[in-house]
CSV table of C-alpha atoms in Angstrom, one decimal:
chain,number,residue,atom,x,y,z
A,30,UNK,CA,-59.3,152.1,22.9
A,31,UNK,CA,-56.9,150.7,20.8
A,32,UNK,CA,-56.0,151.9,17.5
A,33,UNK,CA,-58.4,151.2,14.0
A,34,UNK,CA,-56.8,149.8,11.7
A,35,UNK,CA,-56.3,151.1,8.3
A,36,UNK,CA,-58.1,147.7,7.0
A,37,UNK,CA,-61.1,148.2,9.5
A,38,UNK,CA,-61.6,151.7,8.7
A,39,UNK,CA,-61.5,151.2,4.7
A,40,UNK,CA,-63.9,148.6,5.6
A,41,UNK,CA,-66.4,150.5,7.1
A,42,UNK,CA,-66.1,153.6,4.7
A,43,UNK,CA,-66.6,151.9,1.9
A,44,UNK,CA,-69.7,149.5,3.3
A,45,UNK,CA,-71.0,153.0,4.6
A,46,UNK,CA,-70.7,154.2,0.9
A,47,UNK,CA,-73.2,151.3,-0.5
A,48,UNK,CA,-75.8,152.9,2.1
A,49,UNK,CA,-76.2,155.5,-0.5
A,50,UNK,CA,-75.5,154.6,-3.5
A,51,UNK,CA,-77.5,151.8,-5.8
A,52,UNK,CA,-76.4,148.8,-5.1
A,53,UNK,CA,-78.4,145.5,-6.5
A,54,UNK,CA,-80.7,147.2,-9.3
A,55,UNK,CA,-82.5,144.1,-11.0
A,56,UNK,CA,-80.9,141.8,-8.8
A,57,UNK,CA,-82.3,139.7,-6.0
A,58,UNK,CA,-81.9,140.7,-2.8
A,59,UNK,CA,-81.0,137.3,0.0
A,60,UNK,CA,-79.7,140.0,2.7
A,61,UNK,CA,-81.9,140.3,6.1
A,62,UNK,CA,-82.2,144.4,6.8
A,63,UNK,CA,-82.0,145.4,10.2
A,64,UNK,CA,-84.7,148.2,11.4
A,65,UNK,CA,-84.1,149.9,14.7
A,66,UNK,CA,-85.8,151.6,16.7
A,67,UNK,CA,-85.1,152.9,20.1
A,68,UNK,CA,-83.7,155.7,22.8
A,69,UNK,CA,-79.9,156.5,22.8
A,70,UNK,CA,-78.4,153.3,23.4
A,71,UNK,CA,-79.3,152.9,19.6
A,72,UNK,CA,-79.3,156.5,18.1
A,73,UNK,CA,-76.4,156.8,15.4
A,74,UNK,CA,-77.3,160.4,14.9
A,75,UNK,CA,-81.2,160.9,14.2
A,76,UNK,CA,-81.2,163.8,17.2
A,77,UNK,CA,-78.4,165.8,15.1
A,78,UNK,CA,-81.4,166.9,12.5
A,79,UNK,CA,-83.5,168.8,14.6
A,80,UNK,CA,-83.8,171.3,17.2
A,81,UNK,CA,-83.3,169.3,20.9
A,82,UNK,CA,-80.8,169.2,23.8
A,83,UNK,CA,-80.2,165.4,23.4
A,84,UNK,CA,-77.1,165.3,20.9
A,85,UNK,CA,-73.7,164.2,21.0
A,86,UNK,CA,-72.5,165.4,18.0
A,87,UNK,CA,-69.1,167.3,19.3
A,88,UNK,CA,-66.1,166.0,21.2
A,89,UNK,CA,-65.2,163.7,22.9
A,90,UNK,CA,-68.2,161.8,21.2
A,91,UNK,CA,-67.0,159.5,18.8
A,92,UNK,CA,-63.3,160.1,19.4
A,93,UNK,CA,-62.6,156.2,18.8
A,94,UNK,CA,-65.1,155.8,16.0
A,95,UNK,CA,-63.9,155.7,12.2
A,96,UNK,CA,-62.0,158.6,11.3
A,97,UNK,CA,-62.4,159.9,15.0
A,98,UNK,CA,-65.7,161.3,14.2
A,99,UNK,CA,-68.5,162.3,16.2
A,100,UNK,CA,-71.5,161.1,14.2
A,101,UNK,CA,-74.4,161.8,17.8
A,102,UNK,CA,-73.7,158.5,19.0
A,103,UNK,CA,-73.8,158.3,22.7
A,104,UNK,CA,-70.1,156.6,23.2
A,105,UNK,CA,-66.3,156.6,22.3
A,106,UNK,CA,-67.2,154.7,19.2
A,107,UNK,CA,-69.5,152.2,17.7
A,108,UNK,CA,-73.1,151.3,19.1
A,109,UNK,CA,-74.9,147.7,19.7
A,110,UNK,CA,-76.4,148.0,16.2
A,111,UNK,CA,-73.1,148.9,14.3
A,112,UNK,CA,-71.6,145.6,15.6
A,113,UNK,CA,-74.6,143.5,15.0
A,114,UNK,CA,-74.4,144.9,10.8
A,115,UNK,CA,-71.3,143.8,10.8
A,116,UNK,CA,-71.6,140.3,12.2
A,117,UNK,CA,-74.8,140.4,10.1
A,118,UNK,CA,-72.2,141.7,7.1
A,119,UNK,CA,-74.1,144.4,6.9
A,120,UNK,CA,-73.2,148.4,6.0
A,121,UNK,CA,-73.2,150.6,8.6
A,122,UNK,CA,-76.8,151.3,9.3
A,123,UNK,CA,-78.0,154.7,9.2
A,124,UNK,CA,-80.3,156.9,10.8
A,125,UNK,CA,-83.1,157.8,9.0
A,126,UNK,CA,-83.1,161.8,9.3
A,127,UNK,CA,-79.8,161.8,7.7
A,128,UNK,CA,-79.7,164.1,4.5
A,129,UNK,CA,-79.7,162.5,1.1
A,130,UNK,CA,-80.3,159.1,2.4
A,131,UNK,CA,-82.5,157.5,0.5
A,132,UNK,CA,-81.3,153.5,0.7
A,133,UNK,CA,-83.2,151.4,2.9
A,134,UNK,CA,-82.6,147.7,1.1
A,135,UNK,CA,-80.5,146.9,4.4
A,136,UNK,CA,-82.7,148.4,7.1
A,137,UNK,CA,-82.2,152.2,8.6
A,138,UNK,CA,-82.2,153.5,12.0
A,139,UNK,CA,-85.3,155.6,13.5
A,140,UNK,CA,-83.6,156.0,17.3
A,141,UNK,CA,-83.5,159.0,19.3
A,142,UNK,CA,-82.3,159.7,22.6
A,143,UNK,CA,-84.4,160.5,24.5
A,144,UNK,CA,-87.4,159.0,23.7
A,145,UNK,CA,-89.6,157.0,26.0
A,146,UNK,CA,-91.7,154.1,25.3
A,147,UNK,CA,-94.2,156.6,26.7
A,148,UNK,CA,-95.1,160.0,24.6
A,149,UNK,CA,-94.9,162.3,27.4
A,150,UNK,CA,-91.3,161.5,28.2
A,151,UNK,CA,-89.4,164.5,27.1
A,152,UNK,CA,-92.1,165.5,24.9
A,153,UNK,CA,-91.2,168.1,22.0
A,154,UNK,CA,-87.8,166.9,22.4
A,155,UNK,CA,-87.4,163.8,20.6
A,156,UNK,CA,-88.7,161.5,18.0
A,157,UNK,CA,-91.3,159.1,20.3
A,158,UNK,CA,-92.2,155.7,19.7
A,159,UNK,CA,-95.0,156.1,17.6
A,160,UNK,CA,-93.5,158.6,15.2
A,161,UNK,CA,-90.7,156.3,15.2
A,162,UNK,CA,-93.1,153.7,13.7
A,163,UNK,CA,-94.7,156.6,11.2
A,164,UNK,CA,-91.1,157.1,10.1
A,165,UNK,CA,-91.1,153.0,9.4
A,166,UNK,CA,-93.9,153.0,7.8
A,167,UNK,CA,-93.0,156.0,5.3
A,168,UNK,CA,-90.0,153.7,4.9
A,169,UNK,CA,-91.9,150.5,3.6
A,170,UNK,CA,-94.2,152.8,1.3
A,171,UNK,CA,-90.8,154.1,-0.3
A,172,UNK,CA,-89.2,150.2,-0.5
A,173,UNK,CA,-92.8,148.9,-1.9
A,174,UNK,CA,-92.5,152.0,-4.7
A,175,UNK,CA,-88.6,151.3,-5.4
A,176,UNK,CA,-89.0,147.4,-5.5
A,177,UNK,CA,-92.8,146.3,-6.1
A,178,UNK,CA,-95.2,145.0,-3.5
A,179,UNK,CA,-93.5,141.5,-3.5
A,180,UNK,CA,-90.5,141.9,-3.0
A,181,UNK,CA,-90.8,144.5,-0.7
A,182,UNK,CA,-92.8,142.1,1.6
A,183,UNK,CA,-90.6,139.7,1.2
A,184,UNK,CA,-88.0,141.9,2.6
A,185,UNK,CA,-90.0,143.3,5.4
A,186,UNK,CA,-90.8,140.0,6.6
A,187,UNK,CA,-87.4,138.5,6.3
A,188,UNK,CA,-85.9,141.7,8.1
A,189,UNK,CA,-84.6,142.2,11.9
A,190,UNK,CA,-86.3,144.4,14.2
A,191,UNK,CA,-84.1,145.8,17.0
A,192,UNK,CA,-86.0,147.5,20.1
A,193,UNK,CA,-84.0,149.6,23.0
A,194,UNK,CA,-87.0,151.1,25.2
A,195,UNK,CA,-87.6,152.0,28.9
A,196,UNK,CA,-84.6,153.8,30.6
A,197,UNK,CA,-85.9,156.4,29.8
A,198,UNK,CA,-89.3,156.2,30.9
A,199,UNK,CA,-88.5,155.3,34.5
A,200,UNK,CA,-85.1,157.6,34.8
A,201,UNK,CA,-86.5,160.9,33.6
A,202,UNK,CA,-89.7,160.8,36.2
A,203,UNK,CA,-87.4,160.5,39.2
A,204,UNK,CA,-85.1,163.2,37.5
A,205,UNK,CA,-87.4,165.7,37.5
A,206,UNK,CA,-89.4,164.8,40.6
A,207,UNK,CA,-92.2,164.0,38.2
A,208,UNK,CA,-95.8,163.3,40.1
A,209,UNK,CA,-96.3,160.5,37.5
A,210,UNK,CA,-94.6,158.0,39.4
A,211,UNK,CA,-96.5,159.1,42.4
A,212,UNK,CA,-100.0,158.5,40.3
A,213,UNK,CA,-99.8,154.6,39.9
A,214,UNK,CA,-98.1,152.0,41.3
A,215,UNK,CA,-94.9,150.5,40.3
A,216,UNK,CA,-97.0,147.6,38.7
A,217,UNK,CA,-99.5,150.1,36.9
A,218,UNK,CA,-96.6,152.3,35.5
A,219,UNK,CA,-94.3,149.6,33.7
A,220,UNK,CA,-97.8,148.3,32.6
A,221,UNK,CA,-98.1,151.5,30.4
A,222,UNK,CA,-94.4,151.3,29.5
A,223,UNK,CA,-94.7,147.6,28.2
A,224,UNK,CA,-98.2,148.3,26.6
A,225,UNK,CA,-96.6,150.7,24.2
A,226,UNK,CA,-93.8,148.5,23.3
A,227,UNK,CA,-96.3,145.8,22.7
A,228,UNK,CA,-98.9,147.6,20.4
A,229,UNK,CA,-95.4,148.8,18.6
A,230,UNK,CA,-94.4,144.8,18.1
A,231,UNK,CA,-98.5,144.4,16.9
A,232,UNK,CA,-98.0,147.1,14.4
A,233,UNK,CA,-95.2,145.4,12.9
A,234,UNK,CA,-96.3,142.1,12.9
A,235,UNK,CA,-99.6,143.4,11.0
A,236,UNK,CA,-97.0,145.0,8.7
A,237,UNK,CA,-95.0,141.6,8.4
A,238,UNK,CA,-92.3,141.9,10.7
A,239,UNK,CA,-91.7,138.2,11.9
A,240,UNK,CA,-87.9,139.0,13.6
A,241,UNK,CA,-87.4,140.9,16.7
A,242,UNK,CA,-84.4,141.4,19.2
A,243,UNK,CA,-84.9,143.6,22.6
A,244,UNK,CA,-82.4,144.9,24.9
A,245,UNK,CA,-83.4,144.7,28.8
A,246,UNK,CA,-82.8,147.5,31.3
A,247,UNK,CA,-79.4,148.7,32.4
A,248,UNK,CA,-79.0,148.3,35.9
A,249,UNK,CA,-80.3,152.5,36.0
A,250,UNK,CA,-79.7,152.6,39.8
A,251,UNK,CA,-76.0,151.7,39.8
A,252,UNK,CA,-74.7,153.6,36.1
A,253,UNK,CA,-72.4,156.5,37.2
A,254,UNK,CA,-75.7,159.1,36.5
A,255,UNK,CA,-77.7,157.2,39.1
A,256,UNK,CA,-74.7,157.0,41.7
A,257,UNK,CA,-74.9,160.7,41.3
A,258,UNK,CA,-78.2,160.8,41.6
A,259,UNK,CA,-78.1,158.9,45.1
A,260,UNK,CA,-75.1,161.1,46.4
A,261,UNK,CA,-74.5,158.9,49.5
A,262,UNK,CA,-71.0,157.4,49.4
A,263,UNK,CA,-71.2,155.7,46.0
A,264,UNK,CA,-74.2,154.2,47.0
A,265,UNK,CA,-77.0,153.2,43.9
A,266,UNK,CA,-80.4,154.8,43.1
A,267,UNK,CA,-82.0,152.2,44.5
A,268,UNK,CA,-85.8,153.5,43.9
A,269,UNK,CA,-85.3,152.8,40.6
A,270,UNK,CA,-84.4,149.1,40.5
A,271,UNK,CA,-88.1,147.5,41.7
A,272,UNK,CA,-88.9,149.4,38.0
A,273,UNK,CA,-86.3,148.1,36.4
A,274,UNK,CA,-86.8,144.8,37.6
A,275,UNK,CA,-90.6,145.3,36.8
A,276,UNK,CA,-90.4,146.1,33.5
A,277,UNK,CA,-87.7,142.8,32.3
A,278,UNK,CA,-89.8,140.3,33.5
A,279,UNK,CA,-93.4,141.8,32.1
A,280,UNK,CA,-91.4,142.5,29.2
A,281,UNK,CA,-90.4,138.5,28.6
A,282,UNK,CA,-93.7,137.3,30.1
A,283,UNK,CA,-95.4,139.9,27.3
A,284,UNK,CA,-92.9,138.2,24.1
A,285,UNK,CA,-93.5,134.4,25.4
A,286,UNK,CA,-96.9,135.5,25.4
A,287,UNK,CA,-96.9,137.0,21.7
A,288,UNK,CA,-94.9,133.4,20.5
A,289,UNK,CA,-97.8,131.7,21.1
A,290,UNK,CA,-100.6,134.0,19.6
A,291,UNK,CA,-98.6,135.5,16.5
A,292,UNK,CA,-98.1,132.5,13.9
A,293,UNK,CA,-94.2,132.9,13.0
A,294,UNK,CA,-93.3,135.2,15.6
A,295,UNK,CA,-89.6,135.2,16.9
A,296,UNK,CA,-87.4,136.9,19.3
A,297,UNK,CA,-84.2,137.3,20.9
A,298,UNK,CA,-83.8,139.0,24.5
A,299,UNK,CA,-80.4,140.2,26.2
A,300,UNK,CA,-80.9,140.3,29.6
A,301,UNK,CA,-78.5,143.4,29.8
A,302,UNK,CA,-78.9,144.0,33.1
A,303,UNK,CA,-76.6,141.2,34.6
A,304,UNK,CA,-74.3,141.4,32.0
A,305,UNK,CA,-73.8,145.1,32.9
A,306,UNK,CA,-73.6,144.8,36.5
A,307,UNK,CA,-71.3,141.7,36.6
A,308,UNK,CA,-68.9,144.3,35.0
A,309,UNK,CA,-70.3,147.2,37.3
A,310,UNK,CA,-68.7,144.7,40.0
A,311,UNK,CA,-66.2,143.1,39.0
A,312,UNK,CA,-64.4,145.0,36.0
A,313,UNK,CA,-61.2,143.2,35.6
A,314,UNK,CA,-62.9,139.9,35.0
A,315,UNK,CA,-64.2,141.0,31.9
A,316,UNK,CA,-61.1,143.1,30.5
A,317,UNK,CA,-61.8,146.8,32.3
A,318,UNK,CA,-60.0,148.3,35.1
A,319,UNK,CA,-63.3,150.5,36.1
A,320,UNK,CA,-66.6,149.8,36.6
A,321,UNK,CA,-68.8,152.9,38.4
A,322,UNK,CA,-67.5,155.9,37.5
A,323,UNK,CA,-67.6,157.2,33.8
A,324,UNK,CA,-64.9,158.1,31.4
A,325,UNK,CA,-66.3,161.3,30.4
A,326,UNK,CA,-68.9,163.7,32.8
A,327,UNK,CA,-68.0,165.8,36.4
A,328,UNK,CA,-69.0,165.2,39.6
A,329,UNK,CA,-69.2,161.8,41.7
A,330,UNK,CA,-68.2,159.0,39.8
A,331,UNK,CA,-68.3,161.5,36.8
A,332,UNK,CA,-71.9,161.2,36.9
A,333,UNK,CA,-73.2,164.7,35.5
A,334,UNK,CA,-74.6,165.3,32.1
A,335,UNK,CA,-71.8,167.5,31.7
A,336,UNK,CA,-69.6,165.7,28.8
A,337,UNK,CA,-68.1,167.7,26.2
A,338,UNK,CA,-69.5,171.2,27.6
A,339,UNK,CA,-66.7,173.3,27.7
A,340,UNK,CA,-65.4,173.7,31.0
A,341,UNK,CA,-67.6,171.3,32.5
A,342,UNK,CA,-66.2,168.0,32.3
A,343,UNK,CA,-63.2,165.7,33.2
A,344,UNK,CA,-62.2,163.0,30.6
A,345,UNK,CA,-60.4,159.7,31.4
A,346,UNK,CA,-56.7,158.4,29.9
A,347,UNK,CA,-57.6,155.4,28.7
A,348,UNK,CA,-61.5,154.4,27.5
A,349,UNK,CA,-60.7,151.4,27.0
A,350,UNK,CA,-60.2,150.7,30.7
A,351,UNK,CA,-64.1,152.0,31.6
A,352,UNK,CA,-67.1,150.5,31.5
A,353,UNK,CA,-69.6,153.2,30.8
A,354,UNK,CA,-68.0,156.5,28.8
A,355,UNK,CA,-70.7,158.8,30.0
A,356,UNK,CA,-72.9,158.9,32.7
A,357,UNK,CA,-75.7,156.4,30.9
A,358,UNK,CA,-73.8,155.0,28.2
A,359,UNK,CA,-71.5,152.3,28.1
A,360,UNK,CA,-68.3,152.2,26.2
A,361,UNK,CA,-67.8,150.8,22.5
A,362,UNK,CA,-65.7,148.1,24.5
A,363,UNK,CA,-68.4,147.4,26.7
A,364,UNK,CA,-71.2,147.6,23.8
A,365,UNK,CA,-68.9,145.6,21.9
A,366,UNK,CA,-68.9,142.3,24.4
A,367,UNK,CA,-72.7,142.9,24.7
A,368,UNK,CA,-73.4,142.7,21.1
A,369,UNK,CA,-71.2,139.6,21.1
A,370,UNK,CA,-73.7,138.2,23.7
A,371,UNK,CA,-76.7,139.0,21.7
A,372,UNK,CA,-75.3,137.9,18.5
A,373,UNK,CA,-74.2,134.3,19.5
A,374,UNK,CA,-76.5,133.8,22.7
A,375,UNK,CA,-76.2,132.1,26.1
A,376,UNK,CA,-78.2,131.0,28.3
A,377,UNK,CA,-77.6,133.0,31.1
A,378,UNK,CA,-77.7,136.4,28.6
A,379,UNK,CA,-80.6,135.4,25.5
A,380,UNK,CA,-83.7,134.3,25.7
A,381,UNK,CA,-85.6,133.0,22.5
A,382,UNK,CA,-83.4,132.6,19.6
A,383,UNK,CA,-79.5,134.5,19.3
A,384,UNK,CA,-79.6,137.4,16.7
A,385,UNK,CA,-77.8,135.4,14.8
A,386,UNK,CA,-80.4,132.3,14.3
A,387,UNK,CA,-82.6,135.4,13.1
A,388,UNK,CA,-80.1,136.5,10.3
A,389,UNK,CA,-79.4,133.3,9.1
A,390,UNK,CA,-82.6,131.0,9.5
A,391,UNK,CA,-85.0,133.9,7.6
């Protein structure tokens, strides 16, 4: 990844400072905050704060984020959300466990790798959809305290809601051999899966959240993990994919649906899954040399959870030339072009409105 620029990194420490510090005391706030919630595709460090074995808080983690620091997030660098602040001109958004951090005038982040649409997906170990939304909720109390019922609601209903759900609820079944998948049918599973996700929406529609962007599956069968997971000449998981493909179109079905009945409702969809696999395919069209294994991990295609344990792992030259960084996650170059996608919109990537309509019609 190429170097940070001295500009770009006094940039983002100093719009990281105004996360906690008091900022527009008896002035009126026009910003849109952004809220996210999600698995580790958005976690910028939530999973740090408490006892679990889902962290990336050591190296090589964060080795091309500002001041080559590993903050838990699950790439080289910068996450979906830390680019869509910034095109949003936005501080750096923060998650909500971290200590001291008390400022939620420009949204917070409640993410946790991890964590399933579903409850029972790594139970214990992570902060789960519906604690997710407690933790939202114990933010609006605090923002209706600090800024008066008004104002507050004005500011929840002008905000963005950013969702990242599912991998996890369809990878970690077939990881460990889980009977669950074996109890319903693909049809009846993803119905539970998008269920959640749409009483989650409900919740925060009652509560006045108008503004929502999602982010549709990965192609799970074909990221270096599930290559691994296949272990047949490079072939892809494919078990997964009538899941994955399952869950995308019940999951647009379910927000055209939700357009209609909720008065004011809006949202914006990446369909990530082409967008990953196009450069799964065909890397050098899009600016990257590799496209199936990982930068970081051991194994086939670098496909073990194995990066950053010491003695366990194998780590690439040059980030910038891969895809994916670990065996799930993308790089901040690929996360990067993505973002770009959901912020400006096309229409073979967005459905609904771009991101950006959402920031700037509120």
């Amino acid at each position: 990844m190429a170097n940070i620029s001295i500009q770009v990194f006094a940039f983002a420490f100093f719009a990281s400072l105004l996360i906690t510090t008091s900022q527009s005391h008896g002035m009126p706030i026009k910003h849109v905050p952004l809220f996210i919630l999600g698995d580790s595709i958005f976690d910028a460090g939530n999973n740090d704060y408490f006892n679990t074995t889902s962290k990336a808080n050591f190296f090589p983690y964060g080795e091309n984020f500002f001041n080559h620091s590993s903050t838990g997030r699950f790439s080289n660098g910068r996450l979906i959300p830390d680019f869509i602040a910034e095109y949003a001109k936005l501080p750096l958004i923060p998650p909500y466990l971290q200590p001291g951090n008390r400022e939620f005038r420009y949204g917070v982040n409640f993410a946790s790798a991890g964590a399933g649409a579903l409850v029972e997906i790594n139970q214990g170990l992570v902060i789960d959809l519906p604690s997710q939304l407690s933790n939202l909720e114990s933010v609006r109390k605090s923002l209706r305290q600090e800024l008066g019922h008004d104002e507050a609601t004005t500011l929840l209903s002008r905000a963005v809601y950013l969702f990242a759900f599912g991998s996890n609820d369809y990878i970690v079944p077939f990881e460990k051999n889980s009977s669950v998948l074996r109890s319903y049918s693909p049809e009846k599973y993803v119905g539970l899966v998008i269920g959640n996700i749409t009483s989650a929406i409900k919740e925060i529609y009652r509560n006045g959240g108008r503004n929502f962007g999602f982010l549709g599956m990965w192609p799970a069968a074909c990221i270096p993990y599930g290559r691994a997971l296949e272990n047949k000449n490079g072939a892809c998981f494919e078990e997964i994919t009538p899941y994955v493909v399952l869950h995308d179109k019940a999951l647009l079905k379910t927000l055209q649906k939700l357009e209609n009945e909720l008065k004011g409702f809006r949202y914006s969809l990446i369909e990530a899954y082409e967008f990953l696999k196009r450069r799964i395919d065909h890397p050098s069209k899009y600016g990257f040399v590799e496209g199936k294994a990982a930068c970081c991990g051991s194994g086939p295609y670098r496909g073990h959870l194995s990066c950053g344990v010491k003695g366990g792992y194998s780590l690439c030259h040059n980030v910038s030339e891969y895809v994916f960084f670990d065996p799930f996650h993308p790089t901040e170059r690929a996360y990067e072009q993505l973002a770009k996608q959901f912020w400006i919109g096309t229409p073979n990537s967005t459905v609904g409105y771009n991101l950006k309509t959402l920031f700037e019609t509120n």
